[in-house]
PDB file of C-alpha atoms in Angstrom:
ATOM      1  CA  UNK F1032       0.000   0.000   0.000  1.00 92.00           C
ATOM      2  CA  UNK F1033       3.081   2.406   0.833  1.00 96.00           C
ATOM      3  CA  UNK F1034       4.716   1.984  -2.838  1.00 97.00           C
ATOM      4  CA  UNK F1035       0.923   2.853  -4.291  1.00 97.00           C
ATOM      5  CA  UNK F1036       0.794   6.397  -2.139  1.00 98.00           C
ATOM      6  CA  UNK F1037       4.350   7.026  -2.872  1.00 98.00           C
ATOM      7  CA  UNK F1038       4.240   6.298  -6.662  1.00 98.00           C
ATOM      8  CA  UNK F1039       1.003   8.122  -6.812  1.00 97.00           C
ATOM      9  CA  UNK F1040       1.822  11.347  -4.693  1.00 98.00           C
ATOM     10  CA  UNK F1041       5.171  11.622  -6.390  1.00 98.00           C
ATOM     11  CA  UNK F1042       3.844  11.274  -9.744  1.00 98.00           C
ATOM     12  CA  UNK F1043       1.089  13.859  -9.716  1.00 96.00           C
ATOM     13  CA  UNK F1044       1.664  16.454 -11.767  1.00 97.00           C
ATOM     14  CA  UNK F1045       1.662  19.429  -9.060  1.00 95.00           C
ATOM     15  CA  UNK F1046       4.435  17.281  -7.281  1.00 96.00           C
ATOM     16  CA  UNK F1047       6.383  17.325 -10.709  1.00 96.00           C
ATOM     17  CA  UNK F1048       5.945  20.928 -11.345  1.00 96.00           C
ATOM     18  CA  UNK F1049       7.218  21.928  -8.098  1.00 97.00           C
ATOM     19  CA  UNK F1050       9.831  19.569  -7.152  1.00 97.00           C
ATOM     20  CA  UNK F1051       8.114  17.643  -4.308  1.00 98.00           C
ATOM     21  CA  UNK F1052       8.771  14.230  -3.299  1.00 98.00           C
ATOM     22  CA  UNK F1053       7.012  12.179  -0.470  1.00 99.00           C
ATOM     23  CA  UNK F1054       9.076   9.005   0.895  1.00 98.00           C
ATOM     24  CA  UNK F1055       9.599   6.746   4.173  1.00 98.00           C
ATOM     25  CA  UNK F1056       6.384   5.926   4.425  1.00 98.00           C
ATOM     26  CA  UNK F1057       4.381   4.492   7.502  1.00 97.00           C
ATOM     27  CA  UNK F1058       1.161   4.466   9.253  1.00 96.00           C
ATOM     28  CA  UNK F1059       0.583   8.444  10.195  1.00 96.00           C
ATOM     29  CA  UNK F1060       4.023   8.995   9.173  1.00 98.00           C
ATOM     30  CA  UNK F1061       5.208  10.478   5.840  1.00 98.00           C
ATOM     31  CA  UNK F1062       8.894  12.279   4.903  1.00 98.00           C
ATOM     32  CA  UNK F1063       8.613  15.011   2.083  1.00 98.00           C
ATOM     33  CA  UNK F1064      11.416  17.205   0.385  1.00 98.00           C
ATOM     34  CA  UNK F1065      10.757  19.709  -1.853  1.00 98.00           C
ATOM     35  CA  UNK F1066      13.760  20.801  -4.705  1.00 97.00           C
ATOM     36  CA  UNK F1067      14.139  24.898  -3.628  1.00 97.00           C
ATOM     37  CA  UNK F1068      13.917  26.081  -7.313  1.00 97.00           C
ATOM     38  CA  UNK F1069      14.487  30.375  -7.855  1.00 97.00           C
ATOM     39  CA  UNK F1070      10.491  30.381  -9.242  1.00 97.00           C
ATOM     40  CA  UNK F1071       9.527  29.157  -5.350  1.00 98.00           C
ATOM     41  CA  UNK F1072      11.863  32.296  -3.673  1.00 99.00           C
ATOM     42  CA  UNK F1073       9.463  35.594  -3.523  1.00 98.00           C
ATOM     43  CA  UNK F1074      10.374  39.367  -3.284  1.00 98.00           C
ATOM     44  CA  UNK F1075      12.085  39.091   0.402  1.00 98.00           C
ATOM     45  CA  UNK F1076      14.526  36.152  -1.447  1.00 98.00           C
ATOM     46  CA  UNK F1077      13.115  33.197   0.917  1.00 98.00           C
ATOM     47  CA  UNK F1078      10.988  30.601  -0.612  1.00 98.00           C
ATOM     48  CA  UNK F1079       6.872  31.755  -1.129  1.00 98.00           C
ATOM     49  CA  UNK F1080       4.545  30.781   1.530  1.00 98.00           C
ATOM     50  CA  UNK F1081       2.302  29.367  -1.050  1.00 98.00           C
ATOM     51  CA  UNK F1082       4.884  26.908  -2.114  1.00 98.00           C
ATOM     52  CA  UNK F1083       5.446  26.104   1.626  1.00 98.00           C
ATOM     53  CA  UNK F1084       2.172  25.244   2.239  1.00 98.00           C
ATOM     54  CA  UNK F1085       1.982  23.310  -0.923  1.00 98.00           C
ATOM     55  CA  UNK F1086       4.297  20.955   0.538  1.00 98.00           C
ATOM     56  CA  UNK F1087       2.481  20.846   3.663  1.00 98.00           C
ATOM     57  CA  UNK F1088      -0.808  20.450   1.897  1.00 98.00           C
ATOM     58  CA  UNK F1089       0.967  17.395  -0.154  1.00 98.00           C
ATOM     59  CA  UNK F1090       2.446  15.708   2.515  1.00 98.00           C
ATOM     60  CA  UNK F1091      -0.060  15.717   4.811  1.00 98.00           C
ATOM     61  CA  UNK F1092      -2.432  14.133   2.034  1.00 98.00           C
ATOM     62  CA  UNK F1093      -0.204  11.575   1.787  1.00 98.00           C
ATOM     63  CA  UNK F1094       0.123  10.872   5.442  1.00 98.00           C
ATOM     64  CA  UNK F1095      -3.681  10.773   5.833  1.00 97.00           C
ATOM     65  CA  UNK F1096      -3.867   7.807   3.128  1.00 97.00           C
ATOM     66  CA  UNK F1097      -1.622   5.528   4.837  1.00 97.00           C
ATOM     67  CA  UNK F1098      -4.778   4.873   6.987  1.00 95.00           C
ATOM     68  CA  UNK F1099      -6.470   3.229   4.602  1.00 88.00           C
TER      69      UNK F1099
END
């Protein structure tokens, strides 16, 4: 069931387009990275909030799918 999640929240393309990668996954428990690319930094030169919260958003769907 892991290797389904993974493939299919890594393969998405909104996970392609911005660099994000879910991995190590376990019941409730889910690792994500994101590649820092210079479209994700904003006018203060860190990365965009949006983009932040992307990653959270993706993540945290991923994690909520290991149960099932």
């Amino acid at each position: 069931m892991y290797e389904y999640i993974t493939n299919l929240f890594n393969n998405c393309q909104v996970s392609k387009l911005l660099g994000i990668e879910v991995y190590d996954l376990k019941e409730e428990f889910v690792k994500g990275r994101l590649t820092i690319q210079k479209d994700h930094i904003n006018v203060f030169g860190t990365v965009h909030g949006g983009i932040l919260f992307t990653l959270a958003d993706h993540v945290g769907g991923a994690c909520g799918n290991t149960l099932g």
